[in-house]
Coordinates of C-alpha atoms and ligand atoms in Angstrom, one line a residue:
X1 CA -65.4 29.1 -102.3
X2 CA -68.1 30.0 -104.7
X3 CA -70.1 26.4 -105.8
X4 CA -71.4 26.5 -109.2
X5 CA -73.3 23.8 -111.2
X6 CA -70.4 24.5 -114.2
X7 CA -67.8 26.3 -114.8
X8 CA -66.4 27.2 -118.2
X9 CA -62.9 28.3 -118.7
X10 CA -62.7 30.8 -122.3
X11 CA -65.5 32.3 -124.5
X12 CA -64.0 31.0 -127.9
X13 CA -66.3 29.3 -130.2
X14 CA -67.2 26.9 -128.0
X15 CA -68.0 28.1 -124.2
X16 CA -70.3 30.6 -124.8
X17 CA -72.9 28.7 -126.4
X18 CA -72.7 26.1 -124.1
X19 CA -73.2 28.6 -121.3
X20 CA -76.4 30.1 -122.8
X21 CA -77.7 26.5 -122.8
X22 CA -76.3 25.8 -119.0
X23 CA -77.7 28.8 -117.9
X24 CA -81.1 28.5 -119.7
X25 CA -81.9 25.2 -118.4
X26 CA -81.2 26.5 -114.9
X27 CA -78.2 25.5 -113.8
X28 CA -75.5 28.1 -112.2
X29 CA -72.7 28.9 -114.5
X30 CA -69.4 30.7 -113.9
X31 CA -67.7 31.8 -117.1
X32 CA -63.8 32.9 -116.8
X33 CA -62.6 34.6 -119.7
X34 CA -58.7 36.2 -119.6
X35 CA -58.6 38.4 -122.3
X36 CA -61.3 39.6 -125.4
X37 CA -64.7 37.8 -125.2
X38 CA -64.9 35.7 -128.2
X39 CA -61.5 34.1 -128.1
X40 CA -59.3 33.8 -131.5
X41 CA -61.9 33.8 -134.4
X42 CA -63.5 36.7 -133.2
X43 CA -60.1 38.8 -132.9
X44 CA -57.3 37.6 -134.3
X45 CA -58.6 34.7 -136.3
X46 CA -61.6 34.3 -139.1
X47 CA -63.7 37.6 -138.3
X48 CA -60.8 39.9 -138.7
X49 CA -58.8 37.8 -141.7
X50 CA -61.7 37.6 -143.3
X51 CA -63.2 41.2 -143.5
X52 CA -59.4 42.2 -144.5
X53 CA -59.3 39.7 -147.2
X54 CA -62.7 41.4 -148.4
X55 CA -61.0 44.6 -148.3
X56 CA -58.0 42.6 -150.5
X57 CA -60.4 41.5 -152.7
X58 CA -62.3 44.7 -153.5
X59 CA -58.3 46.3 -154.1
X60 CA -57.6 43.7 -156.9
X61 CA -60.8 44.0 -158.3
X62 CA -60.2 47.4 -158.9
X63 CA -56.7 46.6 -160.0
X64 CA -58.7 44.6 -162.7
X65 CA -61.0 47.0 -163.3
X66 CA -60.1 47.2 -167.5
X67 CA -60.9 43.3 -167.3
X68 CA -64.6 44.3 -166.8
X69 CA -64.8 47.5 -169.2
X70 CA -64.2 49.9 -166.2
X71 CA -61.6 52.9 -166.0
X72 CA -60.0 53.1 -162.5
X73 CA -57.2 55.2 -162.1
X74 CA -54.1 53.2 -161.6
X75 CA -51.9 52.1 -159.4
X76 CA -55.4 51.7 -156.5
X77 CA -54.0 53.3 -153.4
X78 CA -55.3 51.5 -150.6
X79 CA -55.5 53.1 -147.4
X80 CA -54.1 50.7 -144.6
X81 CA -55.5 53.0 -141.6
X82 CA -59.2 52.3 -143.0
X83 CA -58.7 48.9 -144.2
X84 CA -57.8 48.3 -140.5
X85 CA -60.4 50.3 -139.2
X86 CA -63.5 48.5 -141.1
X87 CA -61.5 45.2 -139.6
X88 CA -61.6 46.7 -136.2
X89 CA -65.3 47.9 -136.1
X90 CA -66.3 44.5 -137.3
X91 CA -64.0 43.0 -134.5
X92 CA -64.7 45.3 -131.7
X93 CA -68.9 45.1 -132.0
X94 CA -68.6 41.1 -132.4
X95 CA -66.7 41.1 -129.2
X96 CA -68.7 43.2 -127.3
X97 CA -71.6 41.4 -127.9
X98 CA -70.0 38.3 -127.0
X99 CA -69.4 40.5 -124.1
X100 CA -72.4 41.4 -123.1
X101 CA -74.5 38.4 -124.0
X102 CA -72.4 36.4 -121.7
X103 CA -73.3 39.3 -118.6
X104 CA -77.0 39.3 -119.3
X105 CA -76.9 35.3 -119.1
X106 CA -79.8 34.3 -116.2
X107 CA -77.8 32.2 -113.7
X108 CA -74.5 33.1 -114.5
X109 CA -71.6 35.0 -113.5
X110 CA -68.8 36.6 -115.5
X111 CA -65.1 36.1 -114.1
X112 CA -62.0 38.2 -115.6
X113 CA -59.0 37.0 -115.4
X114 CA -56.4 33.8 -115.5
X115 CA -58.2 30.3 -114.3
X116 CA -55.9 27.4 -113.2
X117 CA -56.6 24.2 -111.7
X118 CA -56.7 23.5 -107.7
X119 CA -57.8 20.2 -108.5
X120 CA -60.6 18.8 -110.9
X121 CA -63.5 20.3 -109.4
X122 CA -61.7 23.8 -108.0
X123 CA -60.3 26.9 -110.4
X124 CA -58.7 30.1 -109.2
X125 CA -59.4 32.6 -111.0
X126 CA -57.1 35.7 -109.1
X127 CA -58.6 36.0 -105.4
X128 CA -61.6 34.0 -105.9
X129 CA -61.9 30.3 -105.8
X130 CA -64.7 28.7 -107.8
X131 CA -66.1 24.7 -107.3
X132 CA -67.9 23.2 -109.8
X133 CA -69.3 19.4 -110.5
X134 CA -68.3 20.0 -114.4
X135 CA -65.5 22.2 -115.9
X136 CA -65.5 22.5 -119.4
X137 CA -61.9 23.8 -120.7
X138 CA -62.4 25.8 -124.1
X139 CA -59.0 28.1 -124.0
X140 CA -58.2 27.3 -127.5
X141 CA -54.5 28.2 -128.5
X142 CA -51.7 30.7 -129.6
X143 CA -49.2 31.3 -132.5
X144 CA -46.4 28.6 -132.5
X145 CA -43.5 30.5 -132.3
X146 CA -40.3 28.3 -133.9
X147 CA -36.4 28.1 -132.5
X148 CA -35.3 29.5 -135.3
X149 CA -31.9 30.7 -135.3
X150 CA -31.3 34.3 -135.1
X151 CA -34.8 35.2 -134.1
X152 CA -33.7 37.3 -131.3
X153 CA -32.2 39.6 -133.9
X154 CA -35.4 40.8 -135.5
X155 CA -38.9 41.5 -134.6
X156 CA -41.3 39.9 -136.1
X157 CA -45.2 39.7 -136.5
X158 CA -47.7 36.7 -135.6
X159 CA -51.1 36.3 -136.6
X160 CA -51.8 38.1 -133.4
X161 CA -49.6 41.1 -133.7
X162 CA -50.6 41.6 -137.8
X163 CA -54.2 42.6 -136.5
X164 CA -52.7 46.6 -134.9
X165 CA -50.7 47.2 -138.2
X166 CA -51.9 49.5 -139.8
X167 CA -49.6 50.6 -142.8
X168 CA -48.1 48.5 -146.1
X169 CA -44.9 46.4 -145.0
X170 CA -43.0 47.3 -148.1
X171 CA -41.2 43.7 -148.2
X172 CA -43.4 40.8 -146.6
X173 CA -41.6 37.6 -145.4
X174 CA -43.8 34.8 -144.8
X175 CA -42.1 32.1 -142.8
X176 CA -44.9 29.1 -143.2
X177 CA -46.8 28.4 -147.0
X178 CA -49.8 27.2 -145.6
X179 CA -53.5 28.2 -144.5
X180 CA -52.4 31.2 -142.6
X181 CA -49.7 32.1 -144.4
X182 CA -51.1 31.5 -147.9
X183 CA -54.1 34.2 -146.7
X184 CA -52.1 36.7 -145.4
X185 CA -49.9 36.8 -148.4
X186 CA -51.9 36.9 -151.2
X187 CA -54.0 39.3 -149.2
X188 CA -50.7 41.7 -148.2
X189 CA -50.0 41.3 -152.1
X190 CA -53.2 42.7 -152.4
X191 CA -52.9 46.1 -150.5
X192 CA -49.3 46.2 -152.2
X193 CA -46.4 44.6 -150.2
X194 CA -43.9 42.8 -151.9
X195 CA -44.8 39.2 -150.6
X196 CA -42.0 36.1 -150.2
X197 CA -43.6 32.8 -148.9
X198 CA -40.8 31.1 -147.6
X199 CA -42.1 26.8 -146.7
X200 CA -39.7 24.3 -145.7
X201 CA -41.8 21.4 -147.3
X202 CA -41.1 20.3 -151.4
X203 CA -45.2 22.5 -151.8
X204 CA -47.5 24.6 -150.4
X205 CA -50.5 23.4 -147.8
X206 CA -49.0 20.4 -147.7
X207 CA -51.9 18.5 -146.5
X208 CA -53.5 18.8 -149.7
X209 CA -53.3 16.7 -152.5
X210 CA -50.3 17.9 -154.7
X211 CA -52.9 18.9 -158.0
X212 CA -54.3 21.2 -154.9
X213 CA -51.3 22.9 -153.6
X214 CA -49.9 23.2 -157.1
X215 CA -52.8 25.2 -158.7
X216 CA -52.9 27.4 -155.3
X217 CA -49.1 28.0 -156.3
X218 CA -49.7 29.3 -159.7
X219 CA -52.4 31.2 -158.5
X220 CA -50.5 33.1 -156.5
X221 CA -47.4 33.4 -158.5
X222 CA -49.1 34.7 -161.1
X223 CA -49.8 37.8 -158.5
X224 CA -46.7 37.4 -158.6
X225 CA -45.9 36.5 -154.9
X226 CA -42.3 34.7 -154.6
X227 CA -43.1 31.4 -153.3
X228 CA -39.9 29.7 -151.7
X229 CA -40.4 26.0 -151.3
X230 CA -38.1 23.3 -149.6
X231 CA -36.4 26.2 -147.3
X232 CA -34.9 23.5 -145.1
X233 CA -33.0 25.7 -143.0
X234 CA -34.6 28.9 -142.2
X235 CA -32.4 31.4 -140.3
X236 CA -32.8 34.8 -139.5
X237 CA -30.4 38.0 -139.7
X238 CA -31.0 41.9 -138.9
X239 CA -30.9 43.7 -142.1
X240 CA -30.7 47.2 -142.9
X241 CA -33.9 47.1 -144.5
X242 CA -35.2 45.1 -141.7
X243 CA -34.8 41.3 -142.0
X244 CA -32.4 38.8 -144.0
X245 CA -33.9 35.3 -143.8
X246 CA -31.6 32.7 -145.0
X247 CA -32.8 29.3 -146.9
X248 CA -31.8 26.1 -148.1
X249 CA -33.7 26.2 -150.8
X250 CA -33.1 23.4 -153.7
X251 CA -32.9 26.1 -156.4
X252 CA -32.7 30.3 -156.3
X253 CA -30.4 32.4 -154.1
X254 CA -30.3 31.6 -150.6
X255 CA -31.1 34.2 -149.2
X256 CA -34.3 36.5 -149.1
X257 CA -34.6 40.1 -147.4
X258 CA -37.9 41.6 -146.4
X259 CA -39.1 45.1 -144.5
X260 CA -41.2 43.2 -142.0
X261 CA -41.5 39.2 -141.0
X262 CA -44.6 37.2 -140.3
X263 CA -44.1 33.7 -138.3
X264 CA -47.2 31.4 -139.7
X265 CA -45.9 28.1 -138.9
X266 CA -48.5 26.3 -136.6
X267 CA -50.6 26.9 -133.4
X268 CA -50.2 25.1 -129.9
X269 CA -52.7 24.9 -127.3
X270 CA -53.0 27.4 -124.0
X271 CA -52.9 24.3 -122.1
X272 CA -49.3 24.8 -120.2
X273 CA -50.7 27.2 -117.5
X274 CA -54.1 26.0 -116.7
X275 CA -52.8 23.4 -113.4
X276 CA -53.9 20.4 -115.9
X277 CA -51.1 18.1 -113.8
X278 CA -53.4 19.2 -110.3
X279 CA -56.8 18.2 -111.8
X280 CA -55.2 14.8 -113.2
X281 CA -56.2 15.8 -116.6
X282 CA -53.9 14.0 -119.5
X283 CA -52.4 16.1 -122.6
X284 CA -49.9 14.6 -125.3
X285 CA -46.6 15.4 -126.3
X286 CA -47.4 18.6 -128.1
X287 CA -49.9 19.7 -125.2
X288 CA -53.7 19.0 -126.4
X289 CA -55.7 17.7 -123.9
X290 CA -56.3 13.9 -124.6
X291 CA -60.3 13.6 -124.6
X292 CA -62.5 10.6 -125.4
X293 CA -64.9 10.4 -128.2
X294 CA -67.3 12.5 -126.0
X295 CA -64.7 14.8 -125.1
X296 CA -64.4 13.8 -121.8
X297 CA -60.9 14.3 -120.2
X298 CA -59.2 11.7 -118.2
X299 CA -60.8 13.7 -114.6
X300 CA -64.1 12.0 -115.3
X301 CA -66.0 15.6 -114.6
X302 CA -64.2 17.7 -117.5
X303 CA -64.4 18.3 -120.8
X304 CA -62.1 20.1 -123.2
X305 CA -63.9 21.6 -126.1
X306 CA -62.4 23.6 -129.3
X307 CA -58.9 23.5 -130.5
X308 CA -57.2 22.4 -126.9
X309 CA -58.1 19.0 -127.6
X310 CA -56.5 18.5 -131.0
X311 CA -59.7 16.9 -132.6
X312 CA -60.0 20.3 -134.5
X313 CA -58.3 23.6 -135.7
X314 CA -61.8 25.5 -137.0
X315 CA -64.3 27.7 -135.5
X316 CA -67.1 25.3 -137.0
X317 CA -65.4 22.2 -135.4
X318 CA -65.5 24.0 -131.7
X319 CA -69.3 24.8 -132.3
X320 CA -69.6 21.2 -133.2
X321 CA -67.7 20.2 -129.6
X322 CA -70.1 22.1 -128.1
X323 CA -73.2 20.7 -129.7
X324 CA -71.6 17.1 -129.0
X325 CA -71.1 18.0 -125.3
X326 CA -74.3 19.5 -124.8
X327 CA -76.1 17.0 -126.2
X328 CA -75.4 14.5 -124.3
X329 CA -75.0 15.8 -121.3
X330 CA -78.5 17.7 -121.2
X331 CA -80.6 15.4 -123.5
X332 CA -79.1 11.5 -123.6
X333 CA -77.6 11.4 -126.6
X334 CA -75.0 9.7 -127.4
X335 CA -73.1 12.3 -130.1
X336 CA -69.3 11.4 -130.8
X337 CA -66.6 13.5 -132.6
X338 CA -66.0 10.8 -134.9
X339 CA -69.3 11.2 -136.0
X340 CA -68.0 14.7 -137.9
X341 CA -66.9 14.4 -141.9
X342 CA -63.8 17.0 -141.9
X343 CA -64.3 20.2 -143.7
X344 CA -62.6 23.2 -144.1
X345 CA -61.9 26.0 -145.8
X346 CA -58.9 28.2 -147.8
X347 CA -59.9 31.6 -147.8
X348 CA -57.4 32.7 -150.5
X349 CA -59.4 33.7 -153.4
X350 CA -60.2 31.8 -155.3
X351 CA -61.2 29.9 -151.9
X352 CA -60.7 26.2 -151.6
X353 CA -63.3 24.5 -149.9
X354 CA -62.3 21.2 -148.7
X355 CA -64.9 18.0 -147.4
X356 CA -63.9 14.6 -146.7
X357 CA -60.7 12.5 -147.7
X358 CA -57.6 13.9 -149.9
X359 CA -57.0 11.4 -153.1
X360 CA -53.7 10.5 -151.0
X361 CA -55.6 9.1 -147.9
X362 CA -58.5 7.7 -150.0
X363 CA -55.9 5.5 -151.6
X364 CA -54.2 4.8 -148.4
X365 CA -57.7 3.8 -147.2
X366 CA -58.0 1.1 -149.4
X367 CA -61.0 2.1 -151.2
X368 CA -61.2 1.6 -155.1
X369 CA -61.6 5.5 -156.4
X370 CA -63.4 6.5 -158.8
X371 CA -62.3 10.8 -159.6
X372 CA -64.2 13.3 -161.2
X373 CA -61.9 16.6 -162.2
X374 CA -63.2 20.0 -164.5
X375 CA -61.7 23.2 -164.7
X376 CA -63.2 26.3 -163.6
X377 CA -63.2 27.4 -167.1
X378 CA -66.2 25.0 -167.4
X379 CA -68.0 26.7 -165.1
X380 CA -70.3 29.5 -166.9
X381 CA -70.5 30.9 -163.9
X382 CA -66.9 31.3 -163.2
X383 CA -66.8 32.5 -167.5
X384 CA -69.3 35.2 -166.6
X385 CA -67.4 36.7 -163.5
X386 CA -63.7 36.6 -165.2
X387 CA -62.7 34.5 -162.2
X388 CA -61.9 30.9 -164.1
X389 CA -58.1 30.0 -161.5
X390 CA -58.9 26.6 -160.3
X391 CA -60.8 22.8 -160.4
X392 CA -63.7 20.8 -158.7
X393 CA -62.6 17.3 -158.1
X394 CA -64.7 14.7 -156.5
X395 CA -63.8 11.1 -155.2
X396 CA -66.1 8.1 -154.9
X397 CA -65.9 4.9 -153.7
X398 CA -66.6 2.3 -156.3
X399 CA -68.1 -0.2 -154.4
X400 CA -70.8 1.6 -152.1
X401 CA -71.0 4.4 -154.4
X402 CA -70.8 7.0 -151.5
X403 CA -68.5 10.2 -152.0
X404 CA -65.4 10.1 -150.6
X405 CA -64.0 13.3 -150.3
X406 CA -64.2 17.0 -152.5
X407 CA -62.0 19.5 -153.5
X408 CA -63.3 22.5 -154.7
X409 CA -60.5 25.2 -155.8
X410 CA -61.9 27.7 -157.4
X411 CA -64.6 31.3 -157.4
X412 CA -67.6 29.5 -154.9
X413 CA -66.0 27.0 -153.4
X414 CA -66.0 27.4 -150.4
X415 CA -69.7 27.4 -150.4
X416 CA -70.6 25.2 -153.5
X417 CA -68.5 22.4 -151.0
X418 CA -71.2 22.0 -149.1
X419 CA -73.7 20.7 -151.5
X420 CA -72.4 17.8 -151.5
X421 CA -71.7 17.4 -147.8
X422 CA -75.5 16.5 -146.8
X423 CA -74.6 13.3 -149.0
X424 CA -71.9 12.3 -147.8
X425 CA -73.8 12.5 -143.8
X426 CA -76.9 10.5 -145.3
X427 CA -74.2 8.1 -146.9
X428 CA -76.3 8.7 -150.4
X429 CA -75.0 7.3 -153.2
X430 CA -73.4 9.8 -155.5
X431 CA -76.4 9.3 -158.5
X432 CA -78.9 11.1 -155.7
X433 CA -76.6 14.1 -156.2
X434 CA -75.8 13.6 -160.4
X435 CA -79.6 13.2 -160.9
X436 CA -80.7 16.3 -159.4
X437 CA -81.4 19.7 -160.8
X438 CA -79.6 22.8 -159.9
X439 CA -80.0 26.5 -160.6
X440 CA -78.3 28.0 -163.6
X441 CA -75.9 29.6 -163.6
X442 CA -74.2 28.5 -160.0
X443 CA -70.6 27.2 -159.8
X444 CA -73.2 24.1 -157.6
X445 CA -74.8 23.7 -161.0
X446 CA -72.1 21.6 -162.6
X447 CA -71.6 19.2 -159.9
X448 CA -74.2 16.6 -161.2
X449 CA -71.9 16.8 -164.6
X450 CA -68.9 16.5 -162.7
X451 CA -70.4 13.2 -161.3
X452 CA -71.4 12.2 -164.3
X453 CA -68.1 12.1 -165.6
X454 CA -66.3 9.7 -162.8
X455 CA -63.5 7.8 -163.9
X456 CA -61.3 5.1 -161.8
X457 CA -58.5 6.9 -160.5
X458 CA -55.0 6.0 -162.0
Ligands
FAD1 C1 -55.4 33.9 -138.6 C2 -56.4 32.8 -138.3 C3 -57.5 32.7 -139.2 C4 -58.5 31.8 -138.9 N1 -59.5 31.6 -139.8 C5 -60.4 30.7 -139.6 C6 -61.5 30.5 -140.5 O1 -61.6 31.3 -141.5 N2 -62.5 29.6 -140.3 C7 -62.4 28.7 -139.2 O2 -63.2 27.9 -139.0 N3 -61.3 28.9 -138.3 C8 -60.4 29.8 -138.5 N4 -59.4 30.0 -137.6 C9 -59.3 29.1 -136.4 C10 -60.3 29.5 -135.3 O3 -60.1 30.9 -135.0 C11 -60.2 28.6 -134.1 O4 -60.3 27.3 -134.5 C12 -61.3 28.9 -133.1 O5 -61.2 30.2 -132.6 C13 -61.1 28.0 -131.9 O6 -62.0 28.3 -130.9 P1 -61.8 27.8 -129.4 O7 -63.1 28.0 -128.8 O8 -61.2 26.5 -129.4 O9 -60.6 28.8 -128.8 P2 -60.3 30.3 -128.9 O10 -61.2 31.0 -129.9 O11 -58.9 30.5 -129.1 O12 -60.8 30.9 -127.5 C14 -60.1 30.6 -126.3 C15 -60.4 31.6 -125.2 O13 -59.9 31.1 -124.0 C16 -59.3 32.2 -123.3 N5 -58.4 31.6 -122.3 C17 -57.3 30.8 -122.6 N6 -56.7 30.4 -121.5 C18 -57.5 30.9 -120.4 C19 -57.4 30.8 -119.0 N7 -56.4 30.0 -118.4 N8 -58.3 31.4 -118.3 C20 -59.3 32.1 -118.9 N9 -59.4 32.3 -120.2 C21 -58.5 31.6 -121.0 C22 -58.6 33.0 -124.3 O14 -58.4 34.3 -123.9 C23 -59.7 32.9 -125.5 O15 -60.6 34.0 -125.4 C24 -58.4 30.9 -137.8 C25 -57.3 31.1 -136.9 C26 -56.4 32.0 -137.1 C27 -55.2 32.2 -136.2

């Protein structure tokens, strides 16, 4: 038995942090990590998605290299191997330092391997047996993988296993139209596959408000990605050219063939093997650990950070856990998860950054809505780069004046989002945001217009 002041089980977006801070206020800190420091953002998540999509990007700018008074030979070729390569070197040197940060910690010690509950305060991690007064769980979770019928006839690609390809899937089929789905299409599109988006709900990223999902559909059908919708009953066939993937669809053929298949229909948590039943620690149907408003579990001594407890899907939101946890714990405060206004964003491009309530839900809410909606084109900004695709919308409550919620589809947005975010955490009315001056020309610069231009919603 090795006693420690705190054990934390993963190094995702969560657990390392809070081990710095353990460790650096002296306490003794065992950190158990099973496979690649830095958990999924760092490997198979927002680091590597997001350095390919730059490499997607810089392909169709080229692409639309006439649009800007260049001459690029045509077609671009795109070489996959080095596209992966520039992915991986940004991968492996983020995880390595992950890496070694946590092994240069004062006070702390670095366990490989699986770590399962004895009881609330014991884990196993292989031979060794570790005690602790707090375990924090941070283990995150893993590409939901559906019964779909015929499955076992084909192979086909997760999130996970699209990060070691490293050549052009001629024919693309995208089982799932939304977040992870939508990126890896349009960015596959990019590098030139032939993409099929194959969603069993009536519209893409169905969360969104349908004005959303429906300019992110003609966005990416005018790339001319085939975008199945309402594919009720999604089966799967060996093909000669790889994969048959039947539909239901309302409309089209019913069937789609593709070269290669990429599952991107959910996550679930890496909560079934951890002994969670031996440390009397609660989950819910679908697995996430149930956790107070503090993130406390129901074993009074441990806390489940980052996307195993269901109160968030996002590298920023397991941060956030952390800060909450660590906060409290260390300095008195009393921080809750409630306390955080969603945001999020789409990282096609353009990118839709997202804050706050849908139009749907601010309706459902009760509030009275007052909506503010302008083009892209309005944007000089957006004029000046040739990348005009998408809206700004805005929602306010009428009474209190506060801002409900933002959409921002379009080149910027999902960094212009955020300037109005501070309002919306200092519960500002929305004229402290309309009356103030911003820097031309910025996508950020037209907000104050947009909220001039409110309107009760219909
Ligand atoms: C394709 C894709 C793109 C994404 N893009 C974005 C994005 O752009 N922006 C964003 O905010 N979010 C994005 N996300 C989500 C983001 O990656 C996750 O929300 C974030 O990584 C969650 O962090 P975490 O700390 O909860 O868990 P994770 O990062 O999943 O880390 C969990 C760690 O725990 C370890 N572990 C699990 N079980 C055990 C065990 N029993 N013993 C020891 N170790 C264990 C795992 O090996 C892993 O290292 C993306 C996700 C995917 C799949």
């Amino acid at each position: 038995m090795t006693p420690y002041d705190a054990i934390i089980i993963g190094t995702g977006q969560a657990g390392p942090a809070l081990a710095a801070r353990l460790a650096k206020g002296g306490r003794r800190v065992a950190v158990v990590e099973r496979g690649r420091f830095g958990g999924t953002c760092v490997n198979n998540g927002c680091t590597p998605t997001k350095t390919l999509i730059a490499s997607a990007y810089a392909a169709r700018l080229a692409q639309r290299a006439a649009d800007y008074g260049l001459r690029v030979e045509r077609p671009v070729a795109v070489d996959m191997a080095r596209v992966k390569a520039r992915k991986d070197t940004l991968v492996d040197s983020t995880a390595t330092s992950v890496e070694h940060w946590m092994c240069a910690l004062p006070n702390t010690t670095v366990y490989r391997g699986h770590a399962r509950f004895v009881d609330a305060h014991t884990i196993t991690v292989g031979a060794d047996t570790l005690t602790a007064e707090w375990v924090f769980i941070d283990v995150g979770g893993r590409p939901y993988v559906p019964d779909l019928s015929g499955l076992e006839q084909v192979s086909y690609l997760t999130s996970e296993s699209m990060m070691d390809i490293d050549f052009l899937p001629e024919r693309l089929l995208i089982v799932g139209g939304s977040y992870v789905g939508l990126e890896f299409g349009q960015m596959y599109r990019r590098f030139g596959s032939r993409v099929t988006v194959v969603e069993m709900g009536p519209r893409l990223i169905g969360k969104e408000d349908p004005d959303v999902s429906d300019a992110v559909r003609d966005v990416l059908a005018a790339e001319e990605i085939e975008i199945r919708l309402d594919a009720k009953c999604i089966a799967l066939e060996a093909a000669p050219s790889g994969a048959l993937l039947r539909l239901d669809c309302a409309t089209g053929a019913p069937t789609v063939t593709g070269t290669h298949v990429l599952l991107a229909v959910g996550r679930v948590p890496n909560t079934d093997d951890l002994g969670l039943r031996e440390a009397g620690i609660e989950t819910d149907a679908r697995g996430y650990i149930k956790v107070d408003e503090t993130l406390n579990t129901s074993a009074g001594n441990v806390y489940a950070l980052g996307d195993c407890n269901g109160r968030g899907a996002f590298t920023h939101t397991a941060y956030n856990d952390y800060e909450i946890v660590a906060d409290n714990l260390l300095n008195g405060t009393n921080r809750k998860v409630s306390d955080r206004i969603p945001i999020y964003g789409l990282f096609t491009d353009p990118p839709l950054g997202r804050v706050g309530m849908s139009e749907v839900e601010a309706r459902r809410a009760g509030y009275q809505v007052l909506i503010g909606k302008m083009p892209m084109s309005r944007v000089a900004r957006a004029r000046e780069k040739g990348e005009t695709q998408g809206f700004m919308k805005v929602l306010v409550d009428a009474s209190s004046k506060q801002i409900l919620g933002v959409a921002i589809l379009g080149v910027g947005g999902d960094e212009a989002v955020h300037s109005l975010l501070d309002a919306m955490y200092g519960r500002l009315p929305y004229t402290a945001v309309q009356h103030g001056v911003r820097i031309h020309p910025t996508v950020s610069e037209l907000i104050p217009t947009l909220l001039s231009e409110l309107a009760p919603l219909a």
